mmCIF file of C-alpha atoms in Angstrom:
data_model
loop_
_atom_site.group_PDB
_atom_site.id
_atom_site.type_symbol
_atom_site.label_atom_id
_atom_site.label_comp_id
_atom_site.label_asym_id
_atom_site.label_seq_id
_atom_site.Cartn_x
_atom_site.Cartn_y
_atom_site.Cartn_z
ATOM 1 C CA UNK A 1 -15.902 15.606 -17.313
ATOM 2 C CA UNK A 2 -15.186 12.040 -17.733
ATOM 3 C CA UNK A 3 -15.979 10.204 -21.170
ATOM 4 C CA UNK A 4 -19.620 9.734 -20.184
ATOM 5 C CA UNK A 5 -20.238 13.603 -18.797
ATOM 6 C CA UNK A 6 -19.552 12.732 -14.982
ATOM 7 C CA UNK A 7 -17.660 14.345 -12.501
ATOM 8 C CA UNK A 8 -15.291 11.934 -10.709
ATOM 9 C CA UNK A 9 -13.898 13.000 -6.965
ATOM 10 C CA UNK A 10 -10.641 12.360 -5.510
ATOM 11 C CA UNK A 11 -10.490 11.556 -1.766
ATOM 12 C CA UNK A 12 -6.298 12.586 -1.166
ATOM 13 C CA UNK A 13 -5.120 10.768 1.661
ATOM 14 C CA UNK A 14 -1.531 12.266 2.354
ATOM 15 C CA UNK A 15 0.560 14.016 4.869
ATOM 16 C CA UNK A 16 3.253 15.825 2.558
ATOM 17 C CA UNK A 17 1.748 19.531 1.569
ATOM 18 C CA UNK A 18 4.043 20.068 -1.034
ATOM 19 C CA UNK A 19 2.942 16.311 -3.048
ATOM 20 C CA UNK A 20 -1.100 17.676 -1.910
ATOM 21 C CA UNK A 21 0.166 20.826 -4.089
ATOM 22 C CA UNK A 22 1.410 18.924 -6.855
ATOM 23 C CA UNK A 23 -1.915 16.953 -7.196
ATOM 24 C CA UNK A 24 -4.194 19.810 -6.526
ATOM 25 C CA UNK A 25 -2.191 21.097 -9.671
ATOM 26 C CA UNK A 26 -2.518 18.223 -11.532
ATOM 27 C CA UNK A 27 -6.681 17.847 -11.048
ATOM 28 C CA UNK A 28 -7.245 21.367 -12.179
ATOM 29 C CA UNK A 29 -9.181 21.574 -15.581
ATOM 30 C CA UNK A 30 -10.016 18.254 -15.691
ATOM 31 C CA UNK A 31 -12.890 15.623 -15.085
ATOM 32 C CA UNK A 32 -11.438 15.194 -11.273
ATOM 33 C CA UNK A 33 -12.823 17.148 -8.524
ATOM 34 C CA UNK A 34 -10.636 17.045 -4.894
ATOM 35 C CA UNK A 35 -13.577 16.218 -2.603
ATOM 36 C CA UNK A 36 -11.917 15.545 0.302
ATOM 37 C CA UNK A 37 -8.145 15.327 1.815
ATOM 38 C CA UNK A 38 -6.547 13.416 4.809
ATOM 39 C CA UNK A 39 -3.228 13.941 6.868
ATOM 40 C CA UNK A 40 -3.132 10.017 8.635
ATOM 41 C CA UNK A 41 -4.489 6.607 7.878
ATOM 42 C CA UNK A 42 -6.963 7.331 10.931
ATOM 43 C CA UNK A 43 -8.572 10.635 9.512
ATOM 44 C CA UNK A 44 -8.642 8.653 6.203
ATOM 45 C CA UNK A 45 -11.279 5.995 8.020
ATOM 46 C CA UNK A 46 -13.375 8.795 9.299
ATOM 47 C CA UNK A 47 -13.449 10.781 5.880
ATOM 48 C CA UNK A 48 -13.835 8.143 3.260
ATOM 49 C CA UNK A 49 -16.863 6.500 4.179
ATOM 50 C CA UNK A 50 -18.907 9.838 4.465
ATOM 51 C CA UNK A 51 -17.422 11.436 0.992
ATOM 52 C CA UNK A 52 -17.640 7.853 -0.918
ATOM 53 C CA UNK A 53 -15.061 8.910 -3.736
ATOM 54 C CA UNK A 54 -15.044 7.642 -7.202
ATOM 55 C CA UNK A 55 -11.066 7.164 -7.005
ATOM 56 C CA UNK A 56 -8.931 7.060 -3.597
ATOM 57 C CA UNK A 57 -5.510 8.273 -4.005
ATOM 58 C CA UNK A 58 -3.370 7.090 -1.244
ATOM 59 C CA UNK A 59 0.339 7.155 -0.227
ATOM 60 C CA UNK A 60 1.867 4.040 1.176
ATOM 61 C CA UNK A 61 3.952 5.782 3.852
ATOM 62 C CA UNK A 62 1.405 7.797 6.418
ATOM 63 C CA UNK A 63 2.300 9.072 9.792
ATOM 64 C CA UNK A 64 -0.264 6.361 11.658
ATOM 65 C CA UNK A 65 0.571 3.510 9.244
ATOM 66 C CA UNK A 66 0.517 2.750 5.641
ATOM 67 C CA UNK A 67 -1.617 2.814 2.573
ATOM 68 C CA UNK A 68 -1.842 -0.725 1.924
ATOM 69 C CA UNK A 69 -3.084 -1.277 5.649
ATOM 70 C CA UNK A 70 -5.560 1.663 5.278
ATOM 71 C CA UNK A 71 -6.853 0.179 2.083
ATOM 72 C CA UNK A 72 -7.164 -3.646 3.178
ATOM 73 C CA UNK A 73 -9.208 -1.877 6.831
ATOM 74 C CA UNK A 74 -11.449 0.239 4.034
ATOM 75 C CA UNK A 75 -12.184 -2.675 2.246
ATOM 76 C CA UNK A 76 -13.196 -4.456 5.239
ATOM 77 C CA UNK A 77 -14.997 -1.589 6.147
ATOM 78 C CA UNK A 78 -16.918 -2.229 3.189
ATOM 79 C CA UNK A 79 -15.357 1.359 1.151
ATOM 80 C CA UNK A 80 -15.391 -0.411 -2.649
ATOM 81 C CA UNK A 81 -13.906 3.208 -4.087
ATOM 82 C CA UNK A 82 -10.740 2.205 -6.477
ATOM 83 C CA UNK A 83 -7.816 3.053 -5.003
ATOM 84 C CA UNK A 84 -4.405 4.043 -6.146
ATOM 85 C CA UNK A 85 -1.099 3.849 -4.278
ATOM 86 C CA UNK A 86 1.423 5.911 -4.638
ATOM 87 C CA UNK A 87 5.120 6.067 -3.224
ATOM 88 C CA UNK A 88 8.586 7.902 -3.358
ATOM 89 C CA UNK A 89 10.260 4.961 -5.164
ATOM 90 C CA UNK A 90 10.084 1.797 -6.645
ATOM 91 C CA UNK A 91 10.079 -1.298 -4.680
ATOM 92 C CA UNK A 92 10.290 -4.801 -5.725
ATOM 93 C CA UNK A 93 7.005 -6.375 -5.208
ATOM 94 C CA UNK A 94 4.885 -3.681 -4.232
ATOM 95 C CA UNK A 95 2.259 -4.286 -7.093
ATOM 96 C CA UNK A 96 1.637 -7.141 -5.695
ATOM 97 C CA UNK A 97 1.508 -6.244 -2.565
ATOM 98 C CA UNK A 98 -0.972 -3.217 -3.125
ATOM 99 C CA UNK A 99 -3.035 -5.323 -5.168
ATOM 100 C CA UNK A 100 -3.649 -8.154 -2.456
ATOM 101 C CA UNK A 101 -4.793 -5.225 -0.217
ATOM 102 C CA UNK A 102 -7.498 -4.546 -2.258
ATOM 103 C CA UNK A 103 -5.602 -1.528 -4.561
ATOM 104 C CA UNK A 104 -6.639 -1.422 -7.832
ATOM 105 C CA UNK A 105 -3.233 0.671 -9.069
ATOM 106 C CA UNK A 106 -0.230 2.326 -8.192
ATOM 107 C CA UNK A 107 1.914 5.158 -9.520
ATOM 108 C CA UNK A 108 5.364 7.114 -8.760
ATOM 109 C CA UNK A 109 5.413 10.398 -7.007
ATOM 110 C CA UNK A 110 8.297 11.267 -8.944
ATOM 111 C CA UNK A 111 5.788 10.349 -12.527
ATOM 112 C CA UNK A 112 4.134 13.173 -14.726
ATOM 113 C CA UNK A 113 0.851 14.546 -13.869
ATOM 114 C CA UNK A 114 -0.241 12.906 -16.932
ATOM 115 C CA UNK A 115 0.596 9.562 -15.676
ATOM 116 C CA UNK A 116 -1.128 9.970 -12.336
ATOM 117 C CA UNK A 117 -4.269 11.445 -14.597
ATOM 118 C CA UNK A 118 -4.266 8.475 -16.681
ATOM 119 C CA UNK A 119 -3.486 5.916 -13.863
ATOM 120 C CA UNK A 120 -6.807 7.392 -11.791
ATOM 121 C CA UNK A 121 -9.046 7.867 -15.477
ATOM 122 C CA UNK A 122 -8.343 3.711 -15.574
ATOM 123 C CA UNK A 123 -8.963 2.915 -12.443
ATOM 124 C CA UNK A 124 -12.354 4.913 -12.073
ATOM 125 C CA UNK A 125 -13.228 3.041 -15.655
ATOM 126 C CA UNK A 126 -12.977 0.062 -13.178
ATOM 127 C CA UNK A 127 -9.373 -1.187 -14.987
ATOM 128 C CA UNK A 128 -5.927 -1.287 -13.101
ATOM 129 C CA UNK A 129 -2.883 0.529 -13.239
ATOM 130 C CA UNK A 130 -0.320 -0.912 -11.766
ATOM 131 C CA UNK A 131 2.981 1.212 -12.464
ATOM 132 C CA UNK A 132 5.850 -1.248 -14.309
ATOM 133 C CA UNK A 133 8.405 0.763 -13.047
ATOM 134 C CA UNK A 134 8.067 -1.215 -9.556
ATOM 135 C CA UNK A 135 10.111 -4.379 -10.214
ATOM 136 C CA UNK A 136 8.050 -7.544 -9.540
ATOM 137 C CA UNK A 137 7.804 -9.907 -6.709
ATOM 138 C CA UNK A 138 9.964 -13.582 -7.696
ATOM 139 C CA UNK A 139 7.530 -16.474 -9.244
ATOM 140 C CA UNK A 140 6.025 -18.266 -6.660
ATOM 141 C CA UNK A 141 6.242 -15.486 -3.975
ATOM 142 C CA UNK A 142 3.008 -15.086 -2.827
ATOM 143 C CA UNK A 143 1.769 -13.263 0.333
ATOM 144 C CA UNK A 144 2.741 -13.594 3.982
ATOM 145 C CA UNK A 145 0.311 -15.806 5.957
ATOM 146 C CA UNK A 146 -0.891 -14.756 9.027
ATOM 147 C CA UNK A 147 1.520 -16.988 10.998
ATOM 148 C CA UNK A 148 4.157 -15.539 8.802
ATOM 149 C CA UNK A 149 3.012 -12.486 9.701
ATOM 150 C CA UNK A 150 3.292 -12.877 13.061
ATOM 151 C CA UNK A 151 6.741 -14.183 12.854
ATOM 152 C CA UNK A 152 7.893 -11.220 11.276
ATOM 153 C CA UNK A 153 6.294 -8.974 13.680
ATOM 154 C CA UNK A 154 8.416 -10.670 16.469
ATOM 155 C CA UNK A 155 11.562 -10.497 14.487
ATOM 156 C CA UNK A 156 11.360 -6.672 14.286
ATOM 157 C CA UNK A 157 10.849 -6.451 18.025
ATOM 158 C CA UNK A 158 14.220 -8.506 18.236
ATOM 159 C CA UNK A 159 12.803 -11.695 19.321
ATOM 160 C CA UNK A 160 15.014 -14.735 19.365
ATOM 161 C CA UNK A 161 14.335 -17.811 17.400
ATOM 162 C CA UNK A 162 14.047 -19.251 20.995
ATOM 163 C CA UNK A 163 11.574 -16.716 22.209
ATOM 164 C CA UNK A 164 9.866 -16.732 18.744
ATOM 165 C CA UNK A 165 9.242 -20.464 19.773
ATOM 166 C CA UNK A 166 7.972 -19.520 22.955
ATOM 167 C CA UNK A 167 5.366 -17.306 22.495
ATOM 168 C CA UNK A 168 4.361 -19.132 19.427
ATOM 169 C CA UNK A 169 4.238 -22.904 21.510
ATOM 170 C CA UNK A 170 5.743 -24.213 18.368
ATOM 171 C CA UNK A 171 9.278 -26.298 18.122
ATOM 172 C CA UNK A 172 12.292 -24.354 17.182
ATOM 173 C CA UNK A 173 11.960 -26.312 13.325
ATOM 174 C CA UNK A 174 8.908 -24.916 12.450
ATOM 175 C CA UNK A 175 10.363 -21.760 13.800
ATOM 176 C CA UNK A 176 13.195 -22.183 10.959
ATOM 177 C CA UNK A 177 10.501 -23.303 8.687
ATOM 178 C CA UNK A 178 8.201 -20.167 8.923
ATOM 179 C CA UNK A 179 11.451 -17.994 9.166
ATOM 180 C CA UNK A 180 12.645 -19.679 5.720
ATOM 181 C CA UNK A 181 9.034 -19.003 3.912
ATOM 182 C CA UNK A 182 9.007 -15.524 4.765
ATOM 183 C CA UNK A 183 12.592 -14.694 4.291
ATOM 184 C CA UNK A 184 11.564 -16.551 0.725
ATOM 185 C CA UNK A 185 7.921 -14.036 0.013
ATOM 186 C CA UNK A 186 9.930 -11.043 0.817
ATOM 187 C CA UNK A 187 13.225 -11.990 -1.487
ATOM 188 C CA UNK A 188 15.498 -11.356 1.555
ATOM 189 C CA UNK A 189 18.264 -13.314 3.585
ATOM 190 C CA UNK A 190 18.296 -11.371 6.499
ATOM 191 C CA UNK A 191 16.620 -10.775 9.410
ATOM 192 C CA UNK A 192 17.379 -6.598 9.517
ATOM 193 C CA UNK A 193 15.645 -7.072 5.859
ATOM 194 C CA UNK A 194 13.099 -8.845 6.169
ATOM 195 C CA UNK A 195 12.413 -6.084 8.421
ATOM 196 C CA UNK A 196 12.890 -3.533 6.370
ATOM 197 C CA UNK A 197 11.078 -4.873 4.011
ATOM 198 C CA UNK A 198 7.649 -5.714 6.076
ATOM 199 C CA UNK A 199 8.012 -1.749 7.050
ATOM 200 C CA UNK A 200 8.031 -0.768 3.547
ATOM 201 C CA UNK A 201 5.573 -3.125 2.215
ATOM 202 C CA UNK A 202 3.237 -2.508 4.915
ATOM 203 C CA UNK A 203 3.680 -5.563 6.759
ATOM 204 C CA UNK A 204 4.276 -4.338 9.882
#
């Protein structure tokens, strides 16, 4: 039981059995009950809202998508459950990024079960837990906005600065312009990774 007597369930939203194992393992014994699992981002929004958690714990890379975008679409949804986010490695700015989509922590798959304990026990105590070991995102680096958004969506399908202009009816400047703020948020210089980036923040 938790510190006031309650029972707190875990909705699991992830596609690996073998991680599913490790947490099953890991909620045995204590004040966490498993009340619910999902495979993909769109079983996710069909379970959640039924089984209203007290702590979601999500990982970032799912076969339909990825946690932060099933978070921000529960939130709008209107899910308020804490969530956690949890992923394979550290990446530079994901905090940050989990936290604008309406995360309230994160945590390492590669952590001890008592860290993913602890990191859930905060968050359902309505605290964060946002794992240091993910390096943080540059001062001044906030999030993409939506027309930055959109510009990186047409740079990963291979769009040309031209074209980008085109189907944006903006001048090829403010194409540079937007190019040069996002390239900035997402600490890249690159095109290919700025890409790679929006994939693995969950830009994309």
């Amino acid at each position: 039981m938790s510190t006031d007597g309650r029972e707190l369930s875990v909705v699991l939203v992830e596609d690996d059995a073998m991680v599913r194992g490790w947490v099953r393992l890991a909620l045995e014994g204590t004040e966490f009950r498993l009340n619910g699992e999902a495979g993909t981002a769109a079983e996710a929004l069909e379970l959640v809202p039924r089984r209203v958690p007290s702590v979601l714990l999500v990982d970032y890379r799912l076969p339909d998508g990825t946690g932060t975008e099933l978070v921000r679409e529960l939130r709008q949804g209107g899910v308020s459950s804490p969530a956690v986010l949890f992923t394979a490695s550290a990446e530079r700015g994901f905090n940050e990024f989990a936290r604008e989509s309406g995360a309230q922590g994160t945590i390492l798959k590669t952590g001890r079960s008592d860290e993913l304990l602890n990191a859930l026990r905060l968050v359902a105590a309505g605290e964060t837990a946002f794992d240091a070991r993910h390096p943080a995102r540059p001062a001044g680096r906030g999030p993409l906005s939506p027309r930055e958004r959109e510009v990186l969506r047409l740079v990963a399908a291979g769009r040309t600065n031209k074209e980008i202009a085109g189907e944006l009816d903006v001048g090829s400047e403010t194409v540079k312009t937007l190019l040069a703020r996002t390239f900035a948020k997402l600490g890249v210089k690159r095109r290919a990774e700025a890409v790679e980036v929006g994939h693995t923040l969950g830009l994309l």
